[in-house]
PDB file of C-alpha atoms in Angstrom:
ATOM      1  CA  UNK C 119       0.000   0.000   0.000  1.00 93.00           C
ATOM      2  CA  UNK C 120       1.137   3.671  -0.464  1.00 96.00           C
ATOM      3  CA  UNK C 121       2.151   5.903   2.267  1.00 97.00           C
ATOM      4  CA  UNK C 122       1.300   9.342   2.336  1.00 98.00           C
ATOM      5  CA  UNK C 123       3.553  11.449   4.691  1.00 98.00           C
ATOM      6  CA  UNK C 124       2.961  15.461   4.749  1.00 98.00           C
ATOM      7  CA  UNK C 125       4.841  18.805   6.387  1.00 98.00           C
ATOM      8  CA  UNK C 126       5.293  20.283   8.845  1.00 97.00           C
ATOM      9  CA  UNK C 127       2.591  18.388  10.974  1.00 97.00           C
ATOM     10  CA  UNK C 128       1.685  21.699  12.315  1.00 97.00           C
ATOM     11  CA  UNK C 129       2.221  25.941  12.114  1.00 93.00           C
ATOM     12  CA  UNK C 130       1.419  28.786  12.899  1.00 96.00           C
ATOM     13  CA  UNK C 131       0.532  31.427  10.500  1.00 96.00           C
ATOM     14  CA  UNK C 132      -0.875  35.157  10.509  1.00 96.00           C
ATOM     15  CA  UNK C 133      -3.241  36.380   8.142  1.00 96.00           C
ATOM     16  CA  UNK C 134      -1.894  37.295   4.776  1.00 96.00           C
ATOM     17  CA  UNK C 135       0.588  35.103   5.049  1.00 96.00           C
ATOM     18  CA  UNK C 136       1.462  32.504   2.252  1.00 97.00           C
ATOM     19  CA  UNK C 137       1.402  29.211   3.234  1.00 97.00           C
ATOM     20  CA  UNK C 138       2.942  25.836   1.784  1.00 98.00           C
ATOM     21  CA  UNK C 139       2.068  22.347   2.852  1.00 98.00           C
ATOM     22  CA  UNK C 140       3.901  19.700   1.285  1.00 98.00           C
ATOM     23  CA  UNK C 141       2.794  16.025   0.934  1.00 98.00           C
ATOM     24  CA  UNK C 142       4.673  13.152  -0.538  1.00 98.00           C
ATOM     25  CA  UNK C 143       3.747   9.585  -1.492  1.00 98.00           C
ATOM     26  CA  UNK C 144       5.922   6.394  -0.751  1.00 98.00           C
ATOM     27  CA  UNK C 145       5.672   5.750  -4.403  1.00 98.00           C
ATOM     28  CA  UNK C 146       4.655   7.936  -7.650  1.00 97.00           C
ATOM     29  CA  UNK C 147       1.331   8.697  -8.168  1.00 96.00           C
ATOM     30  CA  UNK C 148       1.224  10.540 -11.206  1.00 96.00           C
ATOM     31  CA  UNK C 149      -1.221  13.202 -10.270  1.00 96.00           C
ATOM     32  CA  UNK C 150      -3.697  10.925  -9.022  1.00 96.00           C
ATOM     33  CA  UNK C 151      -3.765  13.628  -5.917  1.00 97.00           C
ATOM     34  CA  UNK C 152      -6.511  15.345  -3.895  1.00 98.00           C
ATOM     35  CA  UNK C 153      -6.207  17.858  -0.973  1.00 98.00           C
ATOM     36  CA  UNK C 154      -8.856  18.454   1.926  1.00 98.00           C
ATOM     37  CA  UNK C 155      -9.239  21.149   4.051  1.00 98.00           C
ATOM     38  CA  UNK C 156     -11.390  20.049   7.563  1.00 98.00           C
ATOM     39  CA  UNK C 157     -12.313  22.228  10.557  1.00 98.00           C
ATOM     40  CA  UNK C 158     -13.447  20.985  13.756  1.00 96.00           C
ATOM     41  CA  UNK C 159     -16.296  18.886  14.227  1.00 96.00           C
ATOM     42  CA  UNK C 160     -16.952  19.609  10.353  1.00 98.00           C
ATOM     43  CA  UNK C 161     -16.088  16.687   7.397  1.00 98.00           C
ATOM     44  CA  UNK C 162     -13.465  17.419   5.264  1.00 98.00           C
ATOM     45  CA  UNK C 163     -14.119  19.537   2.081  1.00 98.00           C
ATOM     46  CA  UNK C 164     -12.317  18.691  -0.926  1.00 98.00           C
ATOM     47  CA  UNK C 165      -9.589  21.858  -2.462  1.00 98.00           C
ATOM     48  CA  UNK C 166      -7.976  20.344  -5.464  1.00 98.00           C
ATOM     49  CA  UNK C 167      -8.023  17.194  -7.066  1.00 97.00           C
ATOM     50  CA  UNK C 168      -5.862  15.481  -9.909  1.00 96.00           C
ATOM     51  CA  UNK C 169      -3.150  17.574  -8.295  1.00 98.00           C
ATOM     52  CA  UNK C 170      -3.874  20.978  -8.993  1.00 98.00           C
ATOM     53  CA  UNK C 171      -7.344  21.117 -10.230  1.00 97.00           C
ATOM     54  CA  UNK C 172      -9.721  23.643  -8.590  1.00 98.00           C
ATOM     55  CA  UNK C 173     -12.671  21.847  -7.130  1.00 98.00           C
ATOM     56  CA  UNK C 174     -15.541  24.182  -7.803  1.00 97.00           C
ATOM     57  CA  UNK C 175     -16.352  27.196  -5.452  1.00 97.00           C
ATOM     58  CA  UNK C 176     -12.864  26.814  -3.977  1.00 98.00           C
ATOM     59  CA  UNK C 177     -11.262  30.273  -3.832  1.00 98.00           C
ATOM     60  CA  UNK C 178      -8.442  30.986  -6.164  1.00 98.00           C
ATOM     61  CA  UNK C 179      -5.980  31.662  -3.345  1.00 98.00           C
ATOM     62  CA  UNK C 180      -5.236  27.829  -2.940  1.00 98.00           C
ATOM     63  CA  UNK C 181      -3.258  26.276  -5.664  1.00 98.00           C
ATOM     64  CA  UNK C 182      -1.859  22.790  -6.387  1.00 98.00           C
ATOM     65  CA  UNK C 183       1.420  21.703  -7.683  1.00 98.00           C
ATOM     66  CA  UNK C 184       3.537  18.053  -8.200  1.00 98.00           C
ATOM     67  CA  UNK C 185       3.243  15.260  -9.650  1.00 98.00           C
ATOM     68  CA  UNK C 186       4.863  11.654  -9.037  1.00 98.00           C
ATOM     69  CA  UNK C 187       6.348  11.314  -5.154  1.00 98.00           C
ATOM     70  CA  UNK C 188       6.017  15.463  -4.137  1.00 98.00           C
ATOM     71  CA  UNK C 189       3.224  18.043  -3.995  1.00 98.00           C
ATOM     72  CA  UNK C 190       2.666  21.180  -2.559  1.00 98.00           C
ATOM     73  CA  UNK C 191      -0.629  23.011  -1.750  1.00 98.00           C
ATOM     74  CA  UNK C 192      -0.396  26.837  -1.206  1.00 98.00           C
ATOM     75  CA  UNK C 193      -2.750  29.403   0.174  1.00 98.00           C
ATOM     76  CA  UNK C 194      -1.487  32.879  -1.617  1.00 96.00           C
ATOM     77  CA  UNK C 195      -3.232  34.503   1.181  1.00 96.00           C
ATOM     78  CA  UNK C 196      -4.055  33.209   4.352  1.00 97.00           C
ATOM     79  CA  UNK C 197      -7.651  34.288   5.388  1.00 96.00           C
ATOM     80  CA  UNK C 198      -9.154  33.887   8.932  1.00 95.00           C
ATOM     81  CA  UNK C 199     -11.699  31.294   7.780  1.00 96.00           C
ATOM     82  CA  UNK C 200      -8.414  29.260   5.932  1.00 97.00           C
ATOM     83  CA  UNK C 201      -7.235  28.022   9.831  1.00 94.00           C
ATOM     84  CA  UNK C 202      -7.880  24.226   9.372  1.00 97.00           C
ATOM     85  CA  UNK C 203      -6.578  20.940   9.046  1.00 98.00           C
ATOM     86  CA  UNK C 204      -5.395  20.398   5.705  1.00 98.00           C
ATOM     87  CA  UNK C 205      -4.838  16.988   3.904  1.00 98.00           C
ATOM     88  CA  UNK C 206      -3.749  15.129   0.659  1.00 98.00           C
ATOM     89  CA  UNK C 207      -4.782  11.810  -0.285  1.00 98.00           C
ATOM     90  CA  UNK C 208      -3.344   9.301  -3.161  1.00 97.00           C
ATOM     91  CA  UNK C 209      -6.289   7.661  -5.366  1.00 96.00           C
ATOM     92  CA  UNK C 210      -3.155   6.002  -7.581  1.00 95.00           C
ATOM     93  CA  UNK C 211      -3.612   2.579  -6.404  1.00 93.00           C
ATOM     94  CA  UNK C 212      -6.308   0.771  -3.807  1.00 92.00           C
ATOM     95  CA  UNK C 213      -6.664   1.407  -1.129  1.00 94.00           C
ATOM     96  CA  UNK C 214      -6.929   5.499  -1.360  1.00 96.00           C
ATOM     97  CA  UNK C 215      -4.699   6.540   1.844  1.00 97.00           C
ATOM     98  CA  UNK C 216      -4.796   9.838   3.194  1.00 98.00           C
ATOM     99  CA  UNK C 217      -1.988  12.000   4.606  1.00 98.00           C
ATOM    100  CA  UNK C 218      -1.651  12.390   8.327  1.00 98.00           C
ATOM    101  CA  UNK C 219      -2.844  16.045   8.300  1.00 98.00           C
ATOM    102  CA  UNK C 220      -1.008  19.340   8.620  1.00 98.00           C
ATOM    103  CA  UNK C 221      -2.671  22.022  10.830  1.00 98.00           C
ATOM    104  CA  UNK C 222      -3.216  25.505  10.424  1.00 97.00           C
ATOM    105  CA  UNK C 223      -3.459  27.770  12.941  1.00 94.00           C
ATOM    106  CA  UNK C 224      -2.825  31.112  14.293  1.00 88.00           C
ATOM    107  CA  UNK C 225       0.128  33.223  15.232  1.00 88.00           C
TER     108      UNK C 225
ATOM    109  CA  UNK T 114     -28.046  20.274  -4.035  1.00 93.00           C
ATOM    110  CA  UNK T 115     -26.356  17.028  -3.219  1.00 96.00           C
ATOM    111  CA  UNK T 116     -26.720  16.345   0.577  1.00 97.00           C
ATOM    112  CA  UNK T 117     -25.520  12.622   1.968  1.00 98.00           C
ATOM    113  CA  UNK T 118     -27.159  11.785   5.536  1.00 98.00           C
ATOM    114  CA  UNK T 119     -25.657   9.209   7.899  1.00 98.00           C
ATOM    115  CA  UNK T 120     -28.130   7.762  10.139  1.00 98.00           C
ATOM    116  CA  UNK T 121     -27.708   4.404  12.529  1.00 97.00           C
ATOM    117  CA  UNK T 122     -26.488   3.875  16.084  1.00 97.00           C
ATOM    118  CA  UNK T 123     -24.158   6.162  18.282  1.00 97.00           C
ATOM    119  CA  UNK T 124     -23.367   2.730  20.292  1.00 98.00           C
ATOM    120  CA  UNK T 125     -22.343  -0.510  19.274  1.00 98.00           C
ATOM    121  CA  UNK T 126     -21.212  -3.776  22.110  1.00 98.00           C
ATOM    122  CA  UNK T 127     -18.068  -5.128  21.510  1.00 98.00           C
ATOM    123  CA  UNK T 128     -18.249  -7.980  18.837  1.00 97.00           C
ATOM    124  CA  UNK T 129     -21.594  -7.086  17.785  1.00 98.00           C
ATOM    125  CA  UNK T 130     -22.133  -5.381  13.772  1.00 98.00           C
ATOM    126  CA  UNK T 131     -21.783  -1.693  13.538  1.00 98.00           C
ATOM    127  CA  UNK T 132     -24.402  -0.976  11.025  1.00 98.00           C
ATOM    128  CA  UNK T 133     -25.028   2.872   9.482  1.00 98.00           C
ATOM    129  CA  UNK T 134     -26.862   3.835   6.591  1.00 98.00           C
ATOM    130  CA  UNK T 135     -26.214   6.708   4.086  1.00 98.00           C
ATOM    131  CA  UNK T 136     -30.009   8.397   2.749  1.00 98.00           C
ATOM    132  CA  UNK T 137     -28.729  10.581  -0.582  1.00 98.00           C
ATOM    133  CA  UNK T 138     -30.945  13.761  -1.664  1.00 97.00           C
ATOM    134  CA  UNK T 139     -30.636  15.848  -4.468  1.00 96.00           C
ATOM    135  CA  UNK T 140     -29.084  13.918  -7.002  1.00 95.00           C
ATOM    136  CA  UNK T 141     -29.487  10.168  -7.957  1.00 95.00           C
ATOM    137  CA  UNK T 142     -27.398   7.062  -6.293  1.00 96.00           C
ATOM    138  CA  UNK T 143     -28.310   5.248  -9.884  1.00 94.00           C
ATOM    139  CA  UNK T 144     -25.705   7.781 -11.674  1.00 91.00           C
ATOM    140  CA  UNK T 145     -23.409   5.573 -13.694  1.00 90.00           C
ATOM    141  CA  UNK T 146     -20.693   8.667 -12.759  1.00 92.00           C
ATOM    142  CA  UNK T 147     -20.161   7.838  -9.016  1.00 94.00           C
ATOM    143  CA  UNK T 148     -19.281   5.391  -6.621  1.00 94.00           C
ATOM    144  CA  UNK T 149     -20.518   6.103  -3.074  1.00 96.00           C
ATOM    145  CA  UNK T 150     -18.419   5.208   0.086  1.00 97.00           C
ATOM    146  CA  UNK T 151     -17.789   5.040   3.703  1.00 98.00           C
ATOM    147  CA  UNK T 152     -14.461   6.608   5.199  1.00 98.00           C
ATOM    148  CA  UNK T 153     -14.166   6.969   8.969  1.00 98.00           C
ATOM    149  CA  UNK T 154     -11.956   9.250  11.479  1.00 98.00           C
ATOM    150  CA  UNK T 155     -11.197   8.146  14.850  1.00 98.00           C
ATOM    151  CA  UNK T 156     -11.085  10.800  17.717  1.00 97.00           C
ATOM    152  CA  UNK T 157      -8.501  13.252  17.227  1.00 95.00           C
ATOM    153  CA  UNK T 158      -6.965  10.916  14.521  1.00 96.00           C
ATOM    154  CA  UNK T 159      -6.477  11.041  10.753  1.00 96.00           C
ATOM    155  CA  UNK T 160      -8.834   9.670   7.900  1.00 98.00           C
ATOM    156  CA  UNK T 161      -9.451   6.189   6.727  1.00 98.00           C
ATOM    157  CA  UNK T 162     -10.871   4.769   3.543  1.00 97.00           C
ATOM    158  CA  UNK T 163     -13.291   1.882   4.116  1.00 97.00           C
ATOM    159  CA  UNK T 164     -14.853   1.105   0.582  1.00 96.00           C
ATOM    160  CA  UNK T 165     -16.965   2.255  -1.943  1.00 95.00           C
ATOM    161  CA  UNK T 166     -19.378   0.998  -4.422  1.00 95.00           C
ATOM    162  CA  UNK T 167     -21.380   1.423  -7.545  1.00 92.00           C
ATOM    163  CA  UNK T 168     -24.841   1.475  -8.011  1.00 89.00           C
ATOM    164  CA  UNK T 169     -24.677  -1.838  -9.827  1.00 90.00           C
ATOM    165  CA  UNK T 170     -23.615  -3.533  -6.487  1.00 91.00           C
ATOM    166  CA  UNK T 171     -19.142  -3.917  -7.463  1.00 92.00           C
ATOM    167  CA  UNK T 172     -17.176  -2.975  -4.251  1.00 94.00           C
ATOM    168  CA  UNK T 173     -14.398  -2.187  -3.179  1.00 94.00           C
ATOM    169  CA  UNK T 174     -13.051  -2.729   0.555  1.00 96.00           C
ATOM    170  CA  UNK T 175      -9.757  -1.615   2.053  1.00 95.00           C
ATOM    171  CA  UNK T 176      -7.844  -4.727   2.714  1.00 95.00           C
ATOM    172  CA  UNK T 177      -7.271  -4.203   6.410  1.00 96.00           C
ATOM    173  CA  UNK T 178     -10.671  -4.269   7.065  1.00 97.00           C
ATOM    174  CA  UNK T 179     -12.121  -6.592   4.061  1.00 94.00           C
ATOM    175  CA  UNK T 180     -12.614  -9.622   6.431  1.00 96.00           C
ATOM    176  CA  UNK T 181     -15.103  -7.524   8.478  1.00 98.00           C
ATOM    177  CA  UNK T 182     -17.027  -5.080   6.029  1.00 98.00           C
ATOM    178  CA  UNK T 183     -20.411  -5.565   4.145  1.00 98.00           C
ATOM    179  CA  UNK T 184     -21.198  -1.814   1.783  1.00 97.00           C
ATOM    180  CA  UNK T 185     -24.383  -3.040   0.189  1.00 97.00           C
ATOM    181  CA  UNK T 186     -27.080  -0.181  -2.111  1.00 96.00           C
ATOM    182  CA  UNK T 187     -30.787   0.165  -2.139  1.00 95.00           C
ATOM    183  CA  UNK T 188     -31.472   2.267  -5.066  1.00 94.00           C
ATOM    184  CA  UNK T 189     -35.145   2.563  -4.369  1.00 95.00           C
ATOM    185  CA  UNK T 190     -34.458   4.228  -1.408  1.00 96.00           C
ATOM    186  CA  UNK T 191     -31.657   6.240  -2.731  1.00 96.00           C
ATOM    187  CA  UNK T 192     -29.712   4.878   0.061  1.00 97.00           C
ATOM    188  CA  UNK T 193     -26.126   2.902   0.501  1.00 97.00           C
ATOM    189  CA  UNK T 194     -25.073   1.027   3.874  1.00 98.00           C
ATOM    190  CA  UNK T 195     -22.258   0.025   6.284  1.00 98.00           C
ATOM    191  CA  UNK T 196     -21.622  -3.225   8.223  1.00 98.00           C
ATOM    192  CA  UNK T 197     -18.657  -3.672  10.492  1.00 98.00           C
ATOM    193  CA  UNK T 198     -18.803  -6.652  12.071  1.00 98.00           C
ATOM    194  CA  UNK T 199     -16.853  -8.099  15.149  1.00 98.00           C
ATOM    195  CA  UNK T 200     -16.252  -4.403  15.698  1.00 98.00           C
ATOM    196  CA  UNK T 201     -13.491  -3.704  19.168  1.00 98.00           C
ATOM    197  CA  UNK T 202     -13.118  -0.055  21.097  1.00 98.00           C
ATOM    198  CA  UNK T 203     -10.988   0.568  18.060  1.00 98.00           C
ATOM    199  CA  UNK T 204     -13.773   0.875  15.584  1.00 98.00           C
ATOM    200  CA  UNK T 205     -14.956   3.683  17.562  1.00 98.00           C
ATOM    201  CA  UNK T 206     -14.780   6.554  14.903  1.00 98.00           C
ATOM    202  CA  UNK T 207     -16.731   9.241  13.274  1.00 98.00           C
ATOM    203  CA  UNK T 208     -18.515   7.646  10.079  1.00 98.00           C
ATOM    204  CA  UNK T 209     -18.658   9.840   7.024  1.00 98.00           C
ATOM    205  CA  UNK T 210     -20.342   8.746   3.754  1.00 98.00           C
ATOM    206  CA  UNK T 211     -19.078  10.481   0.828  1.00 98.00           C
ATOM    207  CA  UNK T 212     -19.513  10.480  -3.037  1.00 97.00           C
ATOM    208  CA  UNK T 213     -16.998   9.371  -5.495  1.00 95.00           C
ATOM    209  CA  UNK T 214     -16.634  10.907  -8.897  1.00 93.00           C
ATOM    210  CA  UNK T 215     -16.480   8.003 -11.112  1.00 87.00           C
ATOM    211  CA  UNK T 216     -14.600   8.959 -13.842  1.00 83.00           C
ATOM    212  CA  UNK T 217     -11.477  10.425 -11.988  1.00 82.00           C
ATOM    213  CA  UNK T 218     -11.040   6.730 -10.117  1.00 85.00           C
ATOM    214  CA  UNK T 219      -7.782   4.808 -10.393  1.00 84.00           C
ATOM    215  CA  UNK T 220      -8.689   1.199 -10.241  1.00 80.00           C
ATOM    216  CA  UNK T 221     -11.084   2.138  -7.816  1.00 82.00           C
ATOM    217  CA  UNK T 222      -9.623   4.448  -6.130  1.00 87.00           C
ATOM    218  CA  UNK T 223     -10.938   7.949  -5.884  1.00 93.00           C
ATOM    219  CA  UNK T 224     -11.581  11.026  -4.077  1.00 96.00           C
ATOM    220  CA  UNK T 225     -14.276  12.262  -2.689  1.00 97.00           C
ATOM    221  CA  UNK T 226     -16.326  15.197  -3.876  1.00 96.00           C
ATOM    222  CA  UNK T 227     -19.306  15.495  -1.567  1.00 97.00           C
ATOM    223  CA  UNK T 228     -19.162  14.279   1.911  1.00 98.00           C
ATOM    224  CA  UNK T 229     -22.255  14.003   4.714  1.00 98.00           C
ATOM    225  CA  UNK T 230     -22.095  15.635   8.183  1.00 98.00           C
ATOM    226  CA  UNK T 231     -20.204  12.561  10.037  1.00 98.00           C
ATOM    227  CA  UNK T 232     -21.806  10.626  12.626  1.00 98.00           C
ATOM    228  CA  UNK T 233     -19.723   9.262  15.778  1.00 98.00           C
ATOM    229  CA  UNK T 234     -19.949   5.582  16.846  1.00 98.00           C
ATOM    230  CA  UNK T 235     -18.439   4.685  19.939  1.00 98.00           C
ATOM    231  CA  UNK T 236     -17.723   0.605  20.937  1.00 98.00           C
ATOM    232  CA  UNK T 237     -18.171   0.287  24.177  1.00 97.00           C
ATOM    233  CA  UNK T 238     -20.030  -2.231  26.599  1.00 96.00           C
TER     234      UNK T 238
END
């Protein structure tokens, strides 16, 4: 099975900031990548998919990049509603594995 | 607007069946462009795949839990279920049931687009 692994685990940002979570896979994955931003006690909302894809109503401010073992997600501009748990999942190969979360909160 | 609705018990014995059901409004569970699955989150933990399947009735189960897991449809109620059997105090979880856009999969494997609320089921005697 594939191992997701992301960074840092956790941070603290201020608002405005720009912000870059990175995930990486055990094994390549093409772009078969989705991220999810969750906030407490709420399920998780899907970001991007197939890597950098905008799912839609997602605000331009988060962006995608990587393909194969490495991604990054980025929030251009952190915005008070953006602090969250954020994470990637593989759907490469079964099963789909998810990351073990980085969270964002604030400074 | 697409809304997925997990209903069942909050408590389930030790070795006895977890069993949750997942009521979809909105849109269709017959659409031949989703698979519909079950993913779970254990208290204060990260998030775990558990299967998926089409409206036809194919699955898919994660392997660590494939001995234990039953995802079975009702389209004429629009509804998809969940059984965990032989479940221990590490089943305990929030259940989500989620849609899966069918034409993005990998060999089954997808992502999820639309997720329900969550419900929490604790094992405990």
């Amino acid at each position: 099975a594939i191992r997701m692994t992301q960074s840092p685990s956790s941070f603290s940002a201020s608002t405005g900031d720009r912000v870059t979570i990175t995930c990486r896979a055990s094994q390549g994955i093409s772009s078969y990548l989705a991220w999810y931003q969750q906030k407490p006690g709420k399920a998780p909302k899907l970001l991007i998919y197939a890597a950098s894809t905008l799912q839609s109503g997602v605000p331009s401010r988060f962006s995608g990049s990587g393909s194969g073992t490495d991604f990054t997600l980025t929030i251009s501009c952190l915005q008070s509603e953006d602090f969250a748990t954020y994470y990637c999942q593989q759907y490469y190969s079964y099963p789909p594995a998810f990351g073990p979360g980085t969270k964002v909160d604030i400074k | 607007q697409l809304q997925l609705q997990e209903s069942g018990p909050g408590l389930v014995k030790p070795s006895e069946t977890l069993s949750l059901t997942c009521t979809v409004s909105g849109g269709s569970i017959s659409s031949s462009s989703y698979y519909w699955g079950w993913i779970r989150q254990p208290p204060g933990k990260g998030l775990e795949w558990i299967g998926s399947i089409y409206y036809s009735g194919s699955t898919y189960y994660n392997p660590s839990l494939k001995s234990r897991v039953t995802i079975s449809v009702d389209t004429s109620k629009n509804q998809f279920s969940l059984k965990l059997s032989s479940v221990t105090a590490a089943d305990t979880a929030v259940y989500y049931c989620a849609r899966h856009p069918h034409w993005d999969c990998s060999g089954g494997s997808c992502y999820s687009d639309y997720w329900g609320q969550g419900t929490l089921v604790t094992v405990s005697s």
